[in-house]
Amino acid sequence: MPATPTLVIVAHPDPDTSRVTARLATAIRDLDHVTVHDIVAVYPDGRIDVPREQQLLRDHDVIVWQFPWHWYSVPGVLKSWIDQVLTYGFAYGTDGIALRGKTLRIVTSTGGPAASYTAEGFNFFTMTELMAPFRATARLTGMRLADPLVLHGARTVSDEDLALHAKHYHQLLSG
């Protein structure tokens, strides 16, 4: 059975300083059914080719948003991409059916440890609670939201643990 066409939208606002995002993207580049699409590299001026991006979404059945967690959400570069690409009539609305039936997966990393993402922790909310906007986006666009893949403590994760996480990511996208 052929693997599911997967589009990985990589969105790191400062790729030159990325350790985790870069390692995860590298870990999946050998998968033939996966298209790794770094929107900062493709659009360094921030001017997004919306028809091209919408066609990429049409051509893939699994959409992955891979990014470092920023202020309880996506980095600005991904927010801008979402605002420009997931338009009325394409992603939602009466005729906006292009994403229906596809799968959305969030792959992210946080600076803080997992314990800080609890009701009693530093951030007061769990990652499940903080993922509510992604659930709403998936629902509005007719996509199924897959379980997220979160690496906590990105600033202090050991090379060994990062390698294990990257291997898990590879296996996850391998099917």
Coordinates of N, CA and C in Angstrom, one line a residue:
M1 N 0.8 -1.2 0.0 CA 0.0 0.0 0.0 C 0.9 1.2 0.0
P2 N 0.6 2.2 -0.9 CA 1.5 3.4 -1.0 C 1.3 4.3 0.2
A3 N 2.3 5.0 0.6 CA 2.3 5.9 1.7 C 1.4 7.1 1.4
T4 N 0.9 7.7 2.4 CA 0.0 8.9 2.3 C 0.8 10.1 2.0
P5 N 0.5 10.8 0.9 CA 1.2 12.1 0.6 C 1.1 13.1 1.7
T6 N 2.2 13.5 2.2 CA 2.3 14.3 3.4 C 3.1 15.6 3.1
L7 N 2.5 16.7 3.5 CA 3.2 18.0 3.4 C 3.5 18.5 4.7
V8 N 4.8 18.8 5.0 CA 5.3 19.3 6.2 C 5.6 20.8 6.0
I9 N 4.8 21.6 6.6 CA 5.1 23.1 6.6 C 6.0 23.4 7.7
V10 N 7.2 23.7 7.5 CA 8.2 24.0 8.5 C 8.2 25.6 8.7
A11 N 8.0 26.0 9.9 CA 7.9 27.5 10.1 C 8.7 27.9 11.3
H12 N 10.0 28.1 11.1 CA 10.8 28.6 12.2 C 11.2 30.0 11.9
P13 N 10.9 31.0 12.7 CA 11.2 32.4 12.4 C 12.7 32.7 12.2
D14 N 13.6 31.9 12.8 CA 15.0 32.1 12.7 C 15.7 30.8 12.5
P15 N 15.6 30.3 11.2 CA 16.1 28.9 11.0 C 17.6 28.7 11.3
D16 N 18.4 29.8 11.2 CA 19.8 29.7 11.5 C 20.1 29.4 12.9
T17 N 19.2 29.6 13.8 CA 19.4 29.4 15.3 C 18.6 28.1 15.7
S18 N 18.0 27.5 14.7 CA 17.1 26.3 15.1 C 18.0 25.0 15.3
R19 N 17.8 24.4 16.4 CA 18.4 23.1 16.7 C 17.4 22.0 16.5
V20 N 16.2 22.2 17.2 CA 15.2 21.2 17.2 C 14.4 21.1 15.9
T21 N 13.9 22.3 15.4 CA 13.1 22.3 14.2 C 14.0 21.8 13.0
A22 N 15.2 22.2 12.9 CA 16.1 21.8 11.9 C 16.4 20.3 11.9
R23 N 16.6 19.7 13.1 CA 16.9 18.3 13.3 C 15.6 17.5 12.9
L24 N 14.5 17.9 13.3 CA 13.3 17.2 13.0 C 13.0 17.2 11.4
A25 N 13.2 18.3 10.8 CA 13.0 18.4 9.4 C 14.0 17.5 8.6
T26 N 15.3 17.5 9.1 CA 16.3 16.6 8.5 C 15.9 15.1 8.7
A27 N 15.3 14.8 9.8 CA 15.0 13.4 10.1 C 13.9 12.8 9.1
I28 N 13.2 13.6 8.5 CA 12.1 13.1 7.6 C 12.3 13.3 6.1
R29 N 13.4 14.0 5.8 CA 13.7 14.3 4.4 C 13.8 13.1 3.5
D30 N 14.2 11.9 4.0 CA 14.4 10.7 3.2 C 13.1 10.0 2.9
L31 N 12.0 10.5 3.4 CA 10.7 9.8 3.2 C 10.1 10.3 1.8
D32 N 10.0 9.4 0.9 CA 9.6 9.7 -0.5 C 8.2 10.4 -0.6
H33 N 7.3 10.0 0.3 CA 5.9 10.5 0.3 C 5.8 11.8 1.0
V34 N 6.9 12.3 1.6 CA 6.8 13.5 2.4 C 7.5 14.7 1.7
T35 N 6.8 15.8 1.6 CA 7.3 17.0 1.0 C 7.6 18.0 2.2
V36 N 8.9 18.3 2.4 CA 9.3 19.2 3.5 C 9.3 20.6 2.9
H37 N 8.5 21.5 3.4 CA 8.3 22.8 2.8 C 8.6 23.9 3.8
D38 N 9.8 24.4 3.8 CA 10.2 25.5 4.7 C 9.8 26.8 4.2
I39 N 8.7 27.4 4.8 CA 8.2 28.6 4.3 C 9.1 29.8 4.5
V40 N 9.9 29.8 5.4 CA 10.9 30.9 5.6 C 11.9 30.9 4.5
A41 N 12.4 29.7 4.2 CA 13.4 29.6 3.1 C 12.8 29.9 1.7
V42 N 11.5 29.5 1.5 CA 10.9 29.7 0.2 C 10.4 31.1 0.1
Y43 N 10.0 31.7 1.2 CA 9.5 33.1 1.1 C 10.3 34.0 2.1
P44 N 11.6 34.3 1.9 CA 12.3 35.1 2.8 C 11.8 36.5 3.0
D45 N 11.1 37.0 1.9 CA 10.6 38.3 2.0 C 9.2 38.3 2.6
G46 N 8.6 37.2 2.9 CA 7.3 37.0 3.5 C 6.2 37.1 2.5
R47 N 6.5 37.3 1.3 CA 5.4 37.4 0.2 C 5.1 36.0 -0.3
I48 N 3.9 35.5 0.1 CA 3.5 34.1 -0.1 C 2.8 34.0 -1.4
D49 N 3.2 33.0 -2.2 CA 2.5 32.6 -3.4 C 1.3 31.8 -3.0
V50 N 0.1 32.4 -2.8 CA -1.0 31.7 -2.3 C -1.5 30.6 -3.2
P51 N -1.7 30.8 -4.5 CA -2.1 29.7 -5.4 C -1.2 28.5 -5.3
R52 N 0.1 28.8 -5.2 CA 1.1 27.6 -5.1 C 0.9 26.9 -3.8
E53 N 0.7 27.6 -2.7 CA 0.5 27.0 -1.4 C -0.8 26.2 -1.4
Q54 N -1.9 26.8 -1.9 CA -3.1 26.1 -2.0 C -3.1 24.8 -2.8
Q55 N -2.3 24.8 -3.9 CA -2.1 23.6 -4.7 C -1.4 22.6 -3.9
L56 N -0.3 23.0 -3.2 CA 0.4 22.0 -2.4 C -0.5 21.3 -1.4
L57 N -1.4 22.1 -0.8 CA -2.4 21.5 0.2 C -3.3 20.6 -0.5
R58 N -3.8 20.9 -1.7 CA -4.7 20.0 -2.5 C -4.0 18.7 -2.8
D59 N -2.7 18.8 -3.1 CA -1.9 17.6 -3.5 C -1.5 16.6 -2.4
H60 N -1.7 17.0 -1.2 CA -1.3 16.1 0.0 C -2.5 15.8 0.8
D61 N -2.5 14.6 1.4 CA -3.6 14.2 2.3 C -3.4 14.4 3.8
V62 N -2.1 14.5 4.2 CA -1.7 14.8 5.5 C -0.9 16.2 5.5
I63 N -1.4 17.1 6.4 CA -0.7 18.4 6.5 C -0.1 18.5 7.9
V64 N 1.2 18.7 7.9 CA 1.9 18.9 9.2 C 2.3 20.3 9.4
W65 N 2.0 20.9 10.5 CA 2.6 22.2 10.8 C 3.7 22.0 11.8
Q66 N 4.9 22.2 11.5 CA 6.1 22.0 12.3 C 6.7 23.3 12.7
F67 N 6.7 23.6 14.0 CA 7.1 25.0 14.4 C 7.5 24.9 15.9
P68 N 8.3 25.9 16.3 CA 8.5 26.1 17.8 C 7.4 26.9 18.4
W69 N 6.9 26.5 19.5 CA 5.8 27.1 20.2 C 6.2 28.5 20.6
H70 N 5.4 29.5 20.2 CA 5.6 30.9 20.4 C 4.4 31.5 21.1
W71 N 4.6 32.0 22.3 CA 3.5 32.7 23.0 C 2.2 32.0 22.9
Y72 N 2.3 30.7 23.2 CA 1.1 29.8 23.3 C 0.4 29.6 21.9
S73 N 1.2 29.7 20.9 CA 0.6 29.6 19.5 C 1.7 29.3 18.5
V74 N 1.4 29.7 17.3 CA 2.4 29.5 16.2 C 3.2 30.8 16.1
P75 N 4.4 30.7 15.5 CA 5.2 31.9 15.2 C 4.5 32.7 14.2
G76 N 4.8 34.0 14.1 CA 4.2 34.9 13.2 C 4.2 34.5 11.8
V77 N 5.3 33.9 11.4 CA 5.5 33.5 10.0 C 4.4 32.5 9.6
L78 N 4.1 31.5 10.5 CA 3.1 30.6 10.2 C 1.7 31.2 10.3
K79 N 1.5 32.1 11.3 CA 0.2 32.8 11.4 C -0.1 33.5 10.1
S80 N 0.9 34.2 9.5 CA 0.7 34.9 8.3 C 0.3 34.0 7.2
W81 N 1.0 32.8 7.1 CA 0.8 31.8 6.1 C -0.7 31.3 6.2
I82 N -1.1 31.0 7.4 CA -2.5 30.6 7.7 C -3.5 31.6 7.2
D83 N -3.3 32.9 7.6 CA -4.2 33.9 7.3 C -4.3 34.1 5.7
Q84 N -3.2 34.0 5.0 CA -3.2 34.2 3.6 C -3.7 33.0 2.8
V85 N -3.4 31.8 3.2 CA -3.6 30.6 2.4 C -4.9 29.9 2.8
L86 N -5.3 29.9 4.0 CA -6.6 29.2 4.4 C -7.7 30.2 4.3
T87 N -8.1 30.5 3.0 CA -9.0 31.5 2.8 C -10.5 31.0 2.6
Y88 N -11.4 31.9 2.8 CA -12.8 31.6 2.6 C -13.0 31.2 1.1
G89 N -13.7 30.2 0.9 CA -13.9 29.7 -0.5 C -12.9 28.6 -0.9
F90 N -11.8 28.6 -0.1 CA -10.8 27.5 -0.4 C -10.8 26.5 0.8
A91 N -10.6 27.0 2.0 CA -10.5 26.2 3.2 C -11.7 26.1 4.0
Y92 N -12.6 27.0 3.9 CA -13.9 27.0 4.6 C -14.9 27.9 3.9
G93 N -16.1 27.8 4.3 CA -17.2 28.5 3.7 C -18.0 27.6 2.7
T94 N -19.0 28.1 2.1 CA -19.8 27.3 1.3 C -19.1 26.4 0.2
D95 N -18.1 27.1 -0.5 CA -17.4 26.3 -1.5 C -16.0 26.0 -1.0
G96 N -15.7 26.2 0.2 CA -14.3 26.0 0.8 C -14.1 24.6 1.3
I97 N -14.0 23.6 0.3 CA -13.9 22.2 0.7 C -12.6 21.6 0.4
A98 N -11.6 22.4 0.0 CA -10.3 21.8 -0.5 C -9.6 20.9 0.6
L99 N -9.9 21.2 1.8 CA -9.1 20.5 2.9 C -10.0 19.4 3.6
R100 N -11.2 19.3 3.2 CA -12.1 18.3 3.8 C -11.5 16.9 3.7
G101 N -11.6 16.2 4.8 CA -11.1 14.8 4.8 C -9.6 14.6 5.0
K102 N -8.9 15.7 5.0 CA -7.4 15.6 5.2 C -7.1 15.6 6.7
T103 N -5.9 15.3 7.0 CA -5.4 15.2 8.4 C -4.5 16.3 8.6
L104 N -4.7 17.0 9.8 CA -3.7 18.0 10.2 C -3.0 17.5 11.5
R105 N -1.7 17.6 11.5 CA -0.9 17.2 12.6 C 0.0 18.4 13.1
I106 N 0.0 18.6 14.3 CA 0.9 19.7 14.9 C 2.1 19.0 15.5
V107 N 3.3 19.5 15.0 CA 4.6 19.0 15.6 C 5.3 20.3 16.1
T108 N 5.5 20.3 17.4 CA 6.0 21.6 18.0 C 7.0 21.3 19.1
S109 N 7.7 22.3 19.5 CA 8.6 22.2 20.6 C 8.4 23.4 21.5
T110 N 8.5 23.1 22.8 CA 8.4 24.2 23.8 C 9.7 24.4 24.5
G111 N 9.9 25.6 25.0 CA 11.1 25.9 25.7 C 11.1 25.3 27.1
G112 N 9.9 25.3 27.7 CA 9.8 24.9 29.1 C 9.6 23.4 29.2
P113 N 9.8 22.8 30.3 CA 9.6 21.4 30.5 C 8.1 21.0 30.6
A114 N 7.8 19.8 30.4 CA 6.4 19.3 30.4 C 5.6 19.7 31.6
A115 N 6.3 19.7 32.8 CA 5.6 20.0 34.0 C 5.1 21.5 34.0
S116 N 5.6 22.3 33.2 CA 5.2 23.7 33.2 C 3.9 23.9 32.4
Y117 N 3.5 22.8 31.7 CA 2.2 22.8 30.9 C 1.2 21.9 31.6
T118 N 0.9 22.3 32.9 CA -0.2 21.7 33.7 C -0.9 22.8 34.4
A119 N -2.1 22.5 34.9 CA -2.9 23.5 35.6 C -2.1 24.1 36.8
E120 N -1.2 23.3 37.4 CA -0.4 23.7 38.5 C 0.9 24.3 38.1
G121 N 1.3 24.2 36.8 CA 2.6 24.6 36.4 C 2.7 26.1 36.0
F122 N 3.8 26.4 35.6 CA 4.2 27.8 35.2 C 3.2 28.4 34.3
N123 N 2.7 27.7 33.3 CA 1.8 28.2 32.2 C 0.3 28.1 32.5
F124 N 0.0 27.4 33.6 CA -1.4 27.2 34.1 C -2.4 26.4 33.2
F125 N -1.9 26.1 32.0 CA -2.8 25.3 31.1 C -2.0 24.1 30.5
T126 N -2.8 23.1 30.2 CA -2.2 21.9 29.6 C -2.0 22.2 28.1
M127 N -1.2 21.4 27.4 CA -1.0 21.5 26.0 C -2.3 21.2 25.3
T128 N -3.1 20.3 25.8 CA -4.4 19.9 25.2 C -5.3 21.2 25.2
E129 N -5.3 21.9 26.4 CA -6.1 23.1 26.4 C -5.6 24.2 25.5
L130 N -4.3 24.3 25.4 CA -3.7 25.3 24.5 C -3.8 25.0 23.0
M131 N -4.1 23.8 22.7 CA -4.3 23.3 21.3 C -5.7 23.6 20.8
A132 N -6.6 24.2 21.6 CA -8.0 24.5 21.2 C -8.1 25.2 19.9
P133 N -7.3 26.2 19.6 CA -7.4 26.9 18.3 C -7.1 26.0 17.1
F134 N -6.2 25.0 17.3 CA -6.0 24.0 16.2 C -7.1 23.1 16.0
R135 N -7.8 22.7 17.1 CA -9.0 21.9 17.0 C -10.1 22.7 16.2
A136 N -10.2 23.9 16.6 CA -11.2 24.8 15.9 C -10.9 24.9 14.4
T137 N -9.6 25.1 14.1 CA -9.2 25.3 12.7 C -9.5 24.0 11.9
A138 N -9.1 22.9 12.5 CA -9.4 21.6 11.8 C -10.8 21.4 11.6
R139 N -11.6 21.7 12.6 CA -13.1 21.5 12.5 C -13.7 22.4 11.4
L140 N -13.3 23.7 11.4 CA -13.8 24.6 10.4 C -13.4 24.2 9.0
T141 N -12.2 23.7 8.8 CA -11.8 23.3 7.5 C -12.1 21.9 7.1
G142 N -12.7 21.1 8.0 CA -13.1 19.7 7.7 C -12.0 18.7 7.8
M143 N -10.9 19.1 8.4 CA -9.8 18.2 8.6 C -9.9 17.5 9.9
R144 N -9.2 16.4 10.0 CA -9.1 15.6 11.3 C -7.8 16.0 11.9
L145 N -7.9 16.4 13.2 CA -6.7 16.8 13.9 C -6.1 15.5 14.6
A146 N -4.9 15.2 14.1 CA -4.2 14.0 14.7 C -3.6 14.4 16.0
D147 N -3.2 13.4 16.8 CA -2.5 13.7 18.1 C -1.3 14.5 17.8
P148 N -1.0 15.6 18.6 CA 0.2 16.4 18.3 C 1.4 15.6 18.8
L149 N 2.6 16.1 18.2 CA 3.9 15.6 18.7 C 4.6 16.8 19.3
V150 N 4.8 16.7 20.6 CA 5.4 17.9 21.3 C 6.7 17.4 22.0
L151 N 7.7 18.2 21.8 CA 9.0 18.1 22.5 C 9.1 19.2 23.5
H152 N 9.0 18.9 24.7 CA 9.1 19.9 25.8 C 10.6 20.1 26.1
G153 N 10.9 21.3 26.6 CA 12.3 21.5 27.1 C 13.3 21.6 26.0
A154 N 12.9 22.2 24.9 CA 13.8 22.2 23.7 C 15.1 22.9 24.0
R155 N 15.2 23.9 24.8 CA 16.4 24.6 25.1 C 17.4 23.7 25.8
T156 N 17.0 22.7 26.5 CA 17.9 21.9 27.3 C 17.9 20.4 26.9
V157 N 17.1 20.0 25.9 CA 17.1 18.6 25.5 C 18.5 18.1 25.1
S158 N 18.8 16.9 25.5 CA 20.1 16.4 25.2 C 20.1 16.0 23.7
D159 N 21.3 15.8 23.2 CA 21.4 15.4 21.8 C 20.8 14.0 21.6
E160 N 21.0 13.2 22.6 CA 20.5 11.8 22.6 C 18.9 11.8 22.6
D161 N 18.3 12.6 23.5 CA 16.9 12.6 23.5 C 16.3 13.3 22.3
L162 N 17.0 14.3 21.7 CA 16.5 14.9 20.5 C 16.6 13.9 19.3
A163 N 17.6 13.1 19.3 CA 17.7 12.0 18.3 C 16.6 11.0 18.4
L164 N 16.3 10.6 19.6 CA 15.2 9.7 19.8 C 13.8 10.3 19.4
H165 N 13.6 11.6 19.7 CA 12.4 12.3 19.3 C 12.3 12.4 17.8
A166 N 13.5 12.7 17.1 CA 13.5 12.7 15.6 C 13.2 11.3 15.0
K167 N 13.7 10.3 15.7 CA 13.4 8.9 15.2 C 11.9 8.6 15.3
H168 N 11.3 9.0 16.4 CA 9.9 8.8 16.6 C 9.1 9.6 15.6
Y169 N 9.5 10.8 15.3 CA 8.8 11.6 14.3 C 8.9 10.9 12.9
H170 N 10.1 10.4 12.6 CA 10.3 9.7 11.3 C 9.3 8.5 11.2
Q171 N 9.3 7.7 12.3 CA 8.4 6.6 12.4 C 6.9 7.0 12.2
L172 N 6.6 8.1 12.9 CA 5.2 8.6 12.8 C 4.8 8.9 11.4
L173 N 5.7 9.6 10.7 CA 5.3 9.9 9.3 C 5.5 8.8 8.3
S174 N 6.2 7.8 8.7 CA 6.4 6.6 7.9 C 5.2 5.8 7.8
G175 N 4.2 6.0 8.7 CA 3.0 5.2 8.7 C 3.1 4.0 9.5

